[in-house]
mmCIF file of C-alpha atoms in Angstrom:
data_model
loop_
_atom_site.group_PDB
_atom_site.id
_atom_site.type_symbol
_atom_site.label_atom_id
_atom_site.label_comp_id
_atom_site.label_asym_id
_atom_site.label_seq_id
_atom_site.Cartn_x
_atom_site.Cartn_y
_atom_site.Cartn_z
ATOM 1 C CA MET W 292 168.199 155.138 102.398
ATOM 2 C CA THR W 293 166.339 155.743 99.174
ATOM 3 C CA TYR W 294 167.173 153.505 96.215
ATOM 4 C CA SER W 295 166.864 154.831 92.673
ATOM 5 C CA VAL W 296 164.802 152.547 90.429
ATOM 6 C CA ALA W 297 164.358 152.057 86.712
ATOM 7 C CA VAL W 298 161.662 149.863 85.183
ATOM 8 C CA ALA W 299 162.273 148.518 81.677
ATOM 9 C CA GLY W 300 159.084 147.576 79.857
ATOM 10 C CA ALA W 301 157.010 149.957 81.929
ATOM 11 C CA SER W 302 154.164 150.191 79.429
ATOM 12 C CA GLY W 303 153.121 146.517 79.756
ATOM 13 C CA TYR W 304 151.007 144.705 82.322
ATOM 14 C CA ALA W 305 153.916 143.391 84.406
ATOM 15 C CA GLY W 306 155.654 146.757 84.200
ATOM 16 C CA GLY W 307 152.483 148.534 85.252
ATOM 17 C CA GLU W 308 152.042 146.265 88.255
ATOM 18 C CA LEU W 309 155.665 146.790 89.265
ATOM 19 C CA LEU W 310 155.107 150.527 89.140
ATOM 20 C CA ARG W 311 151.860 150.320 91.114
ATOM 21 C CA LEU W 312 153.623 148.505 93.942
ATOM 22 C CA LEU W 313 156.817 150.553 93.711
ATOM 23 C CA ALA W 314 154.811 153.774 93.982
ATOM 24 C CA GLY W 315 153.903 152.811 97.539
ATOM 25 C CA HIS W 316 157.340 151.527 98.546
ATOM 26 C CA PRO W 317 158.944 153.811 101.152
ATOM 27 C CA GLU W 318 162.534 152.966 100.190
ATOM 28 C CA PHE W 319 162.312 152.817 96.382
ATOM 29 C CA GLU W 320 162.036 155.875 94.135
ATOM 30 C CA VAL W 321 161.082 155.295 90.502
ATOM 31 C CA ARG W 322 163.167 157.684 88.437
ATOM 32 C CA THR W 323 163.213 156.104 84.987
ATOM 33 C CA VAL W 324 160.672 154.154 82.947
ATOM 34 C CA THR W 325 161.300 152.734 79.493
ATOM 35 C CA GLY W 326 159.284 151.300 76.647
ATOM 36 C CA HIS W 327 159.693 150.234 73.046
ATOM 37 C CA SER W 328 157.097 151.635 70.662
ATOM 38 C CA SER W 329 155.789 153.810 73.519
ATOM 39 C CA ALA W 330 159.101 155.643 74.072
ATOM 40 C CA GLY W 331 158.565 159.389 74.145
ATOM 41 C CA GLN W 332 155.034 159.158 75.524
ATOM 42 C CA PRO W 333 154.014 160.169 79.033
ATOM 43 C CA LEU W 334 153.830 157.092 81.246
ATOM 44 C CA ILE W 335 150.262 157.955 82.117
ATOM 45 C CA ALA W 336 149.285 157.567 78.445
ATOM 46 C CA THR W 337 149.930 153.837 78.731
ATOM 47 C CA GLN W 338 149.268 153.378 82.468
ATOM 48 C CA PRO W 339 146.428 155.845 83.197
ATOM 49 C CA HIS W 340 145.768 154.300 86.632
ATOM 50 C CA LEU W 341 149.209 155.370 87.918
ATOM 51 C CA ARG W 342 148.358 158.968 88.761
ATOM 52 C CA SER W 343 151.204 159.385 91.256
ATOM 53 C CA LEU W 344 153.736 158.706 88.490
ATOM 54 C CA ALA W 345 152.219 161.072 85.919
ATOM 55 C CA HIS W 346 155.425 163.132 85.897
ATOM 56 C CA LEU W 347 157.402 160.351 84.208
ATOM 57 C CA THR W 348 158.007 159.995 80.467
ATOM 58 C CA LEU W 349 158.845 156.699 78.794
ATOM 59 C CA ARG W 350 162.386 156.542 77.441
ATOM 60 C CA GLU W 351 164.075 154.073 75.096
ATOM 61 C CA THR W 352 165.145 150.761 76.602
ATOM 62 C CA THR W 353 168.923 150.905 76.298
ATOM 63 C CA PRO W 354 171.793 149.971 78.616
ATOM 64 C CA GLU W 355 172.824 153.617 78.742
ATOM 65 C CA VAL W 356 169.405 154.712 80.025
ATOM 66 C CA LEU W 357 169.209 151.929 82.618
ATOM 67 C CA ASP W 358 172.775 151.974 83.920
ATOM 68 C CA GLY W 359 173.548 154.022 87.005
ATOM 69 C CA HIS W 360 170.373 153.184 88.932
ATOM 70 C CA ASP W 361 170.531 151.291 92.203
ATOM 71 C CA ILE W 362 167.868 148.838 91.014
ATOM 72 C CA VAL W 363 166.617 147.922 87.552
ATOM 73 C CA PHE W 364 163.475 145.822 87.124
ATOM 74 C CA PHE W 365 163.055 144.208 83.703
ATOM 75 C CA ALA W 366 159.508 143.520 82.496
ATOM 76 C CA LEU W 367 160.353 142.616 78.915
ATOM 77 C CA PRO W 368 159.247 139.782 76.624
ATOM 78 C CA HIS W 369 161.117 136.502 77.010
ATOM 79 C CA GLY W 370 164.452 136.624 75.226
ATOM 80 C CA ALA W 371 164.688 140.424 75.322
ATOM 81 C CA SER W 372 166.375 141.101 78.653
ATOM 82 C CA GLY W 373 169.417 138.805 78.552
ATOM 83 C CA ALA W 374 171.410 140.899 76.090
ATOM 84 C CA LEU W 375 170.602 144.071 78.018
ATOM 85 C CA THR W 376 171.467 142.719 81.458
ATOM 86 C CA ALA W 377 174.881 141.635 80.193
ATOM 87 C CA GLN W 378 175.703 145.273 79.380
ATOM 88 C CA LEU W 379 174.920 146.779 82.774
ATOM 89 C CA THR W 380 178.068 147.913 84.541
ATOM 90 C CA ASN W 381 176.808 150.160 87.328
ATOM 91 C CA VAL W 382 173.638 148.631 88.784
ATOM 92 C CA ARG W 383 173.545 147.334 92.337
ATOM 93 C CA LEU W 384 170.580 145.004 91.791
ATOM 94 C CA ALA W 385 168.893 143.764 88.621
ATOM 95 C CA VAL W 386 165.625 141.840 88.770
ATOM 96 C CA ASP W 387 164.344 140.133 85.623
ATOM 97 C CA CYS W 388 160.617 139.382 85.461
ATOM 98 C CA GLY W 389 161.095 137.532 82.172
ATOM 99 C CA ALA W 390 162.355 134.001 81.712
ATOM 100 C CA ASP W 391 165.870 134.781 80.481
ATOM 101 C CA HIS W 392 167.657 133.990 83.752
ATOM 102 C CA ARG W 393 165.404 131.331 85.322
ATOM 103 C CA LEU W 394 166.581 128.030 83.869
ATOM 104 C CA THR W 395 169.842 126.391 84.859
ATOM 105 C CA ASN W 396 169.714 123.833 82.045
ATOM 106 C CA ALA W 397 170.604 125.112 78.588
ATOM 107 C CA ALA W 398 168.856 122.148 76.946
ATOM 108 C CA ASP W 399 165.592 123.070 78.662
ATOM 109 C CA TRP W 400 165.948 126.627 77.386
ATOM 110 C CA ALA W 401 166.619 125.428 73.845
ATOM 111 C CA LYS W 402 163.611 123.083 73.906
ATOM 112 C CA PHE W 403 161.025 125.437 75.390
ATOM 113 C CA TYR W 404 162.253 128.918 74.385
ATOM 114 C CA GLY W 405 165.059 128.777 71.833
ATOM 115 C CA GLY W 406 167.754 131.354 71.222
ATOM 116 C CA GLU W 407 170.712 132.176 73.458
ATOM 117 C CA HIS W 408 170.734 130.723 76.955
ATOM 118 C CA HIS W 409 171.804 133.150 79.682
ATOM 119 C CA GLU W 410 173.155 132.298 83.093
ATOM 120 C CA ALA W 411 170.628 131.481 85.808
ATOM 121 C CA TRP W 412 170.202 134.088 88.542
ATOM 122 C CA SER W 413 168.968 133.657 92.115
ATOM 123 C CA TYR W 414 165.371 132.460 91.828
ATOM 124 C CA GLY W 415 162.884 134.939 93.270
ATOM 125 C CA VAL W 416 160.502 132.716 95.247
ATOM 126 C CA PRO W 417 161.598 133.255 98.869
ATOM 127 C CA GLU W 418 159.183 130.727 100.401
ATOM 128 C CA LEU W 419 160.178 127.860 98.123
ATOM 129 C CA LEU W 420 161.633 124.906 99.994
ATOM 130 C CA THR W 421 165.065 124.016 98.652
ATOM 131 C CA SER W 422 165.774 120.835 100.610
ATOM 132 C CA THR W 423 164.139 118.167 102.720
ATOM 133 C CA THR W 424 165.548 119.874 105.837
ATOM 134 C CA GLY W 425 163.394 122.982 105.487
ATOM 135 C CA SER W 426 165.844 125.469 103.973
ATOM 136 C CA ARG W 427 164.318 128.056 101.650
ATOM 137 C CA GLN W 428 165.179 130.005 98.563
ATOM 138 C CA ARG W 429 165.143 133.074 100.817
ATOM 139 C CA GLN W 430 168.689 132.270 101.955
ATOM 140 C CA ALA W 431 169.971 132.446 98.360
ATOM 141 C CA LEU W 432 168.437 135.912 97.918
ATOM 142 C CA ILE W 433 170.221 137.576 100.837
ATOM 143 C CA GLY W 434 172.787 139.933 99.338
ATOM 144 C CA ALA W 435 171.963 138.870 95.781
ATOM 145 C CA THR W 436 172.803 141.309 92.989
ATOM 146 C CA ARG W 437 170.910 139.483 90.225
ATOM 147 C CA ILE W 438 167.442 137.938 90.688
ATOM 148 C CA ALA W 439 165.164 136.027 88.313
ATOM 149 C CA ALA W 440 161.535 136.600 89.250
ATOM 150 C CA PRO W 441 159.424 133.471 88.661
ATOM 151 C CA GLY W 442 156.929 132.516 86.041
ATOM 152 C CA CYS W 443 153.508 133.059 87.622
ATOM 153 C CA ASN W 444 152.166 129.596 86.777
ATOM 154 C CA ALA W 445 155.446 127.996 87.763
ATOM 155 C CA SER W 446 155.636 129.552 91.222
ATOM 156 C CA THR W 447 151.978 128.703 91.890
ATOM 157 C CA VAL W 448 152.529 125.011 91.185
ATOM 158 C CA ALA W 449 155.947 124.839 92.839
ATOM 159 C CA LEU W 450 154.662 126.441 96.055
ATOM 160 C CA SER W 451 151.675 124.095 95.925
ATOM 161 C CA LEU W 452 153.727 120.905 95.846
ATOM 162 C CA ALA W 453 157.135 121.615 97.391
ATOM 163 C CA PRO W 454 155.998 120.951 100.993
ATOM 164 C CA GLY W 455 154.778 117.472 100.092
ATOM 165 C CA ILE W 456 157.918 116.710 98.078
ATOM 166 C CA ALA W 457 160.224 117.890 100.864
ATOM 167 C CA ALA W 458 158.329 115.936 103.520
ATOM 168 C CA GLY W 459 158.196 112.798 101.395
ATOM 169 C CA VAL W 460 154.411 112.496 101.625
ATOM 170 C CA ILE W 461 153.811 112.683 97.864
ATOM 171 C CA ALA W 462 155.582 111.197 94.850
ATOM 172 C CA ALA W 463 156.935 113.320 92.034
ATOM 173 C CA ASP W 464 156.523 110.842 89.186
ATOM 174 C CA ASP W 465 152.842 111.467 88.415
ATOM 175 C CA ILE W 466 151.921 115.115 89.014
ATOM 176 C CA VAL W 467 148.917 116.629 87.274
ATOM 177 C CA SER W 468 148.250 120.385 87.324
ATOM 178 C CA VAL W 469 145.327 122.136 85.662
ATOM 179 C CA LEU W 470 145.215 125.919 85.928
ATOM 180 C CA ALA W 471 142.543 128.529 85.287
ATOM 181 C CA VAL W 472 144.459 131.659 84.318
ATOM 182 C CA GLY W 473 143.657 135.238 83.401
ATOM 183 C CA PRO W 474 144.857 136.571 80.012
ATOM 184 C CA SER W 475 146.963 139.378 81.531
ATOM 185 C CA GLY W 476 149.659 136.726 81.978
ATOM 186 C CA ALA W 477 150.074 136.702 78.192
ATOM 187 C CA GLY W 478 151.103 140.356 78.132
ATOM 188 C CA LYS W 479 149.617 143.503 76.645
ATOM 189 C CA ALA W 480 150.374 142.968 72.963
ATOM 190 C CA ALA W 481 147.273 142.787 70.792
ATOM 191 C CA LYS W 482 146.423 139.175 69.919
ATOM 192 C CA THR W 483 143.176 138.001 68.366
ATOM 193 C CA HIS W 484 142.641 135.080 70.760
ATOM 194 C CA LEU W 485 142.927 137.457 73.728
ATOM 195 C CA LEU W 486 140.269 139.907 72.543
ATOM 196 C CA GLY W 487 137.310 140.321 74.856
ATOM 197 C CA ALA W 488 134.951 138.950 72.214
ATOM 198 C CA GLU W 489 137.047 135.777 72.034
ATOM 199 C CA LEU W 490 137.368 135.289 75.807
ATOM 200 C CA MET W 491 134.035 136.271 77.287
ATOM 201 C CA GLY W 492 131.723 133.357 78.018
ATOM 202 C CA THR W 493 134.263 130.645 77.276
ATOM 203 C CA ALA W 494 137.269 128.769 78.653
ATOM 204 C CA ASN W 495 140.147 127.977 76.293
ATOM 205 C CA PRO W 496 142.976 125.495 76.923
ATOM 206 C CA TYR W 497 146.380 126.338 75.499
ATOM 207 C CA ALA W 498 149.929 124.904 75.415
ATOM 208 C CA VAL W 499 148.391 121.453 75.848
ATOM 209 C CA GLY W 500 150.422 118.245 75.813
ATOM 210 C CA GLY W 501 153.552 119.230 77.693
ATOM 211 C CA THR W 502 154.470 122.282 75.625
ATOM 212 C CA HIS W 503 154.055 125.106 78.166
ATOM 213 C CA ARG W 504 157.281 126.989 78.877
ATOM 214 C CA HIS W 505 156.828 126.891 82.657
ATOM 215 C CA ILE W 506 157.144 123.095 82.825
ATOM 216 C CA PRO W 507 160.962 122.937 83.125
ATOM 217 C CA GLU W 508 160.875 125.749 85.685
ATOM 218 C CA ILE W 509 158.456 123.760 87.874
ATOM 219 C CA GLN W 510 160.527 120.605 87.493
ATOM 220 C CA GLN W 511 163.678 122.522 88.422
ATOM 221 C CA ALA W 512 162.017 123.919 91.550
ATOM 222 C CA LEU W 513 160.649 120.548 92.690
ATOM 223 C CA ARG W 514 163.982 118.826 92.154
ATOM 224 C CA GLY W 515 165.461 121.491 94.398
ATOM 225 C CA ALA W 516 162.846 120.706 97.053
ATOM 226 C CA GLY W 517 164.106 117.134 97.238
ATOM 227 C CA ALA W 518 162.128 115.233 94.599
ATOM 228 C CA ARG W 519 163.231 111.623 94.438
ATOM 229 C CA GLY W 520 163.678 110.399 90.877
ATOM 230 C CA ASP W 521 162.155 112.052 87.829
ATOM 231 C CA VAL W 522 159.636 114.873 88.162
ATOM 232 C CA THR W 523 156.869 113.923 85.730
ATOM 233 C CA LEU W 524 154.318 116.664 85.214
ATOM 234 C CA SER W 525 151.163 116.903 83.127
ATOM 235 C CA PHE W 526 150.463 120.650 82.953
ATOM 236 C CA THR W 527 147.385 122.165 81.312
ATOM 237 C CA PRO W 528 146.559 125.876 81.543
ATOM 238 C CA VAL W 529 143.111 127.181 80.604
ATOM 239 C CA LEU W 530 142.342 130.812 79.788
ATOM 240 C CA VAL W 531 139.221 132.030 81.575
ATOM 241 C CA PRO W 532 137.438 135.398 81.387
ATOM 242 C CA MET W 533 139.027 137.151 84.371
ATOM 243 C CA SER W 534 141.731 139.744 83.744
ATOM 244 C CA ARG W 535 143.918 138.609 86.638
ATOM 245 C CA GLY W 536 144.404 135.479 88.653
ATOM 246 C CA ILE W 537 145.502 131.862 88.706
ATOM 247 C CA LEU W 538 143.624 128.969 90.282
ATOM 248 C CA ALA W 539 145.861 125.903 90.137
ATOM 249 C CA THR W 540 144.585 122.454 91.035
ATOM 250 C CA SER W 541 147.524 120.083 91.424
ATOM 251 C CA THR W 542 147.408 116.423 92.369
ATOM 252 C CA ALA W 543 150.128 113.901 93.179
ATOM 253 C CA LYS W 544 150.247 110.305 94.371
ATOM 254 C CA LEU W 545 150.079 109.834 98.122
ATOM 255 C CA ALA W 546 153.167 108.056 99.466
ATOM 256 C CA PRO W 547 152.484 104.603 100.963
ATOM 257 C CA GLY W 548 151.416 104.589 104.598
ATOM 258 C CA VAL W 549 151.003 108.374 104.874
ATOM 259 C CA THR W 550 147.927 109.641 106.710
ATOM 260 C CA ALA W 551 145.773 112.646 105.924
ATOM 261 C CA ALA W 552 146.954 114.260 109.168
ATOM 262 C CA GLU W 553 150.586 113.888 108.115
ATOM 263 C CA VAL W 554 149.802 115.418 104.742
ATOM 264 C CA ARG W 555 148.137 118.449 106.245
ATOM 265 C CA ALA W 556 150.963 118.892 108.755
ATOM 266 C CA ALA W 557 153.510 118.990 105.940
ATOM 267 C CA TRP W 558 151.853 122.036 104.351
ATOM 268 C CA VAL W 559 150.860 123.804 107.563
ATOM 269 C CA ASN W 560 154.342 123.446 109.033
ATOM 270 C CA ALA W 561 156.005 124.561 105.806
ATOM 271 C CA TYR W 562 154.130 127.847 105.628
ATOM 272 C CA ALA W 563 153.197 128.559 109.252
ATOM 273 C CA GLU W 564 155.664 131.445 109.550
ATOM 274 C CA GLU W 565 155.378 132.781 106.001
ATOM 275 C CA PRO W 566 153.803 136.237 105.675
ATOM 276 C CA PHE W 567 152.530 135.759 102.132
ATOM 277 C CA VAL W 568 151.746 132.053 101.694
ATOM 278 C CA HIS W 569 148.753 130.895 103.721
ATOM 279 C CA VAL W 570 147.271 127.415 104.111
ATOM 280 C CA LEU W 571 143.537 127.727 104.686
ATOM 281 C CA PRO W 572 141.679 125.852 107.437
ATOM 282 C CA GLU W 573 140.783 122.261 106.724
ATOM 283 C CA GLY W 574 137.919 121.968 104.253
ATOM 284 C CA GLU W 575 138.404 125.498 102.842
ATOM 285 C CA TYR W 576 139.698 126.336 99.375
ATOM 286 C CA PRO W 577 140.774 129.676 97.897
ATOM 287 C CA ARG W 578 139.193 131.972 95.343
ATOM 288 C CA THR W 579 141.224 134.076 92.978
ATOM 289 C CA ALA W 580 139.136 137.092 94.006
ATOM 290 C CA ASP W 581 140.605 136.934 97.500
ATOM 291 C CA THR W 582 144.126 137.484 96.162
ATOM 292 C CA LEU W 583 143.396 140.340 93.753
ATOM 293 C CA GLY W 584 146.092 142.991 94.128
ATOM 294 C CA ALA W 585 147.665 141.256 97.134
ATOM 295 C CA ASN W 586 151.076 139.626 97.470
ATOM 296 C CA THR W 587 149.483 136.421 98.732
ATOM 297 C CA CYS W 588 149.247 132.798 97.683
ATOM 298 C CA LEU W 589 146.332 131.010 99.334
ATOM 299 C CA MET W 590 145.947 127.252 99.257
ATOM 300 C CA GLY W 591 143.787 124.386 100.435
ATOM 301 C CA VAL W 592 145.041 120.817 100.870
ATOM 302 C CA VAL W 593 143.093 117.546 101.021
ATOM 303 C CA VAL W 594 143.647 113.831 100.515
ATOM 304 C CA ASP W 595 141.469 112.094 97.928
ATOM 305 C CA GLU W 596 141.382 108.724 99.678
ATOM 306 C CA ALA W 597 139.594 106.916 96.842
ATOM 307 C CA ALA W 598 142.180 107.993 94.284
ATOM 308 C CA GLY W 599 145.170 107.783 96.612
ATOM 309 C CA ARG W 600 146.193 111.311 95.710
ATOM 310 C CA VAL W 601 146.832 114.620 97.439
ATOM 311 C CA VAL W 602 144.945 117.581 95.985
ATOM 312 C CA VAL W 603 146.250 121.137 96.410
ATOM 313 C CA VAL W 604 144.205 124.107 95.209
ATOM 314 C CA ALA W 605 146.202 127.364 95.113
ATOM 315 C CA ALA W 606 145.218 130.880 94.110
ATOM 316 C CA LEU W 607 147.216 134.024 93.506
ATOM 317 C CA ASP W 608 147.207 137.197 91.427
ATOM 318 C CA ASN W 609 149.468 136.464 88.467
ATOM 319 C CA LEU W 610 150.586 140.091 88.194
ATOM 320 C CA ALA W 611 151.056 140.671 91.938
ATOM 321 C CA LYS W 612 152.425 137.687 93.884
ATOM 322 C CA GLY W 613 152.971 135.854 90.612
ATOM 323 C CA THR W 614 155.280 138.504 89.130
ATOM 324 C CA ALA W 615 155.759 142.040 90.445
ATOM 325 C CA GLY W 616 155.169 141.241 94.111
ATOM 326 C CA ALA W 617 157.640 138.356 94.020
ATOM 327 C CA ALA W 618 160.192 140.618 92.332
ATOM 328 C CA ILE W 619 159.875 143.357 94.964
ATOM 329 C CA GLN W 620 159.736 140.890 97.866
ATOM 330 C CA SER W 621 162.964 139.322 96.611
ATOM 331 C CA ALA W 622 164.582 142.740 96.106
ATOM 332 C CA ASN W 623 163.717 143.652 99.699
ATOM 333 C CA ILE W 624 165.501 140.527 100.933
ATOM 334 C CA ALA W 625 168.536 141.127 98.734
ATOM 335 C CA LEU W 626 168.943 144.658 100.074
ATOM 336 C CA GLY W 627 168.397 143.758 103.728
ATOM 337 C CA LEU W 628 165.026 145.506 103.989
ATOM 338 C CA PRO W 629 162.064 144.011 105.849
ATOM 339 C CA GLU W 630 160.648 141.455 103.424
ATOM 340 C CA SER W 631 157.123 142.858 103.405
ATOM 341 C CA THR W 632 158.110 146.488 102.730
ATOM 342 C CA GLY W 633 155.755 148.001 100.182
ATOM 343 C CA LEU W 634 153.664 144.830 99.927
ATOM 344 C CA SER W 635 150.248 143.969 101.300
ATOM 345 C CA VAL W 636 148.348 140.830 102.212
ATOM 346 C CA ASP W 637 145.068 142.662 101.650
ATOM 347 C CA GLY W 638 143.316 142.246 98.330
ATOM 348 C CA VAL W 639 140.613 144.277 96.606
ATOM 349 C CA ALA W 640 136.960 143.255 96.842
ATOM 350 C CA PRO W 641 134.438 142.902 95.358
#
């Protein structure tokens, strides 16, 4: 069966990555692409790398244009999709790559985003542990009709720490995550601090001091994995001069009496059967370059004995596994397709 697909926000980075992956999907046919200021232009004018989709023209992003497709992917700015999704009446599956449907707590939305809070949809991180007994978010995606794709930073940190939380080998009350991130995660809109001249040759922290919008999403995910007590997170992202990628270094207190072997077993066992999340051999740590264009999250795990902390270093492509890949992987599950359809574990190098 071929599913008809529309992509809202197709002129942006997330929309472009969705289209790149969808173009190679054997069961999905992209029929409609929409934009805002780009409406009326050929898609290839804004996404010149998508030669196989050169026949498409960007249309206005309205419920009338989007309705009637089997699947609609939303790649719109935060706060822009909720009003649209509420007006869809004839769409089998909607997948939002923005934040509008991620948070269950309205107070968290008000504090970190503001504006109207919309209902939370099934969270699109299939591998995420959702209990101490090993159940996964995958189960909640089977047959889903509405899916919230994750924040790229949020899923990187949540996947990094959920195995330790679920196994009880780390504490959740003193987590520290520092991330090197590429500027494509900030979207395609022109902003002075994202100009090449401002980024090249420097590293720039942002959203410092507990203000980043992905913090409540990470806390929500780790509570779902079985965190005992409060999830306290110090989260600091740093822009670095690479267009794509996240390298997240997360540390948490080692639980009393837990050995390094037990720590490693928690992560290895959690992801042993996962096609897209890979724990590297002991003593090895990932590079963002090895995830470029792939739907993979690679991680290394070690115990810092002197500090009494577990250190997890995780890498992924923020546009692929961090956004578009997670959205398509989750859509595959919802529709009963093989989970890896249209997705690859192979990156691009050099």
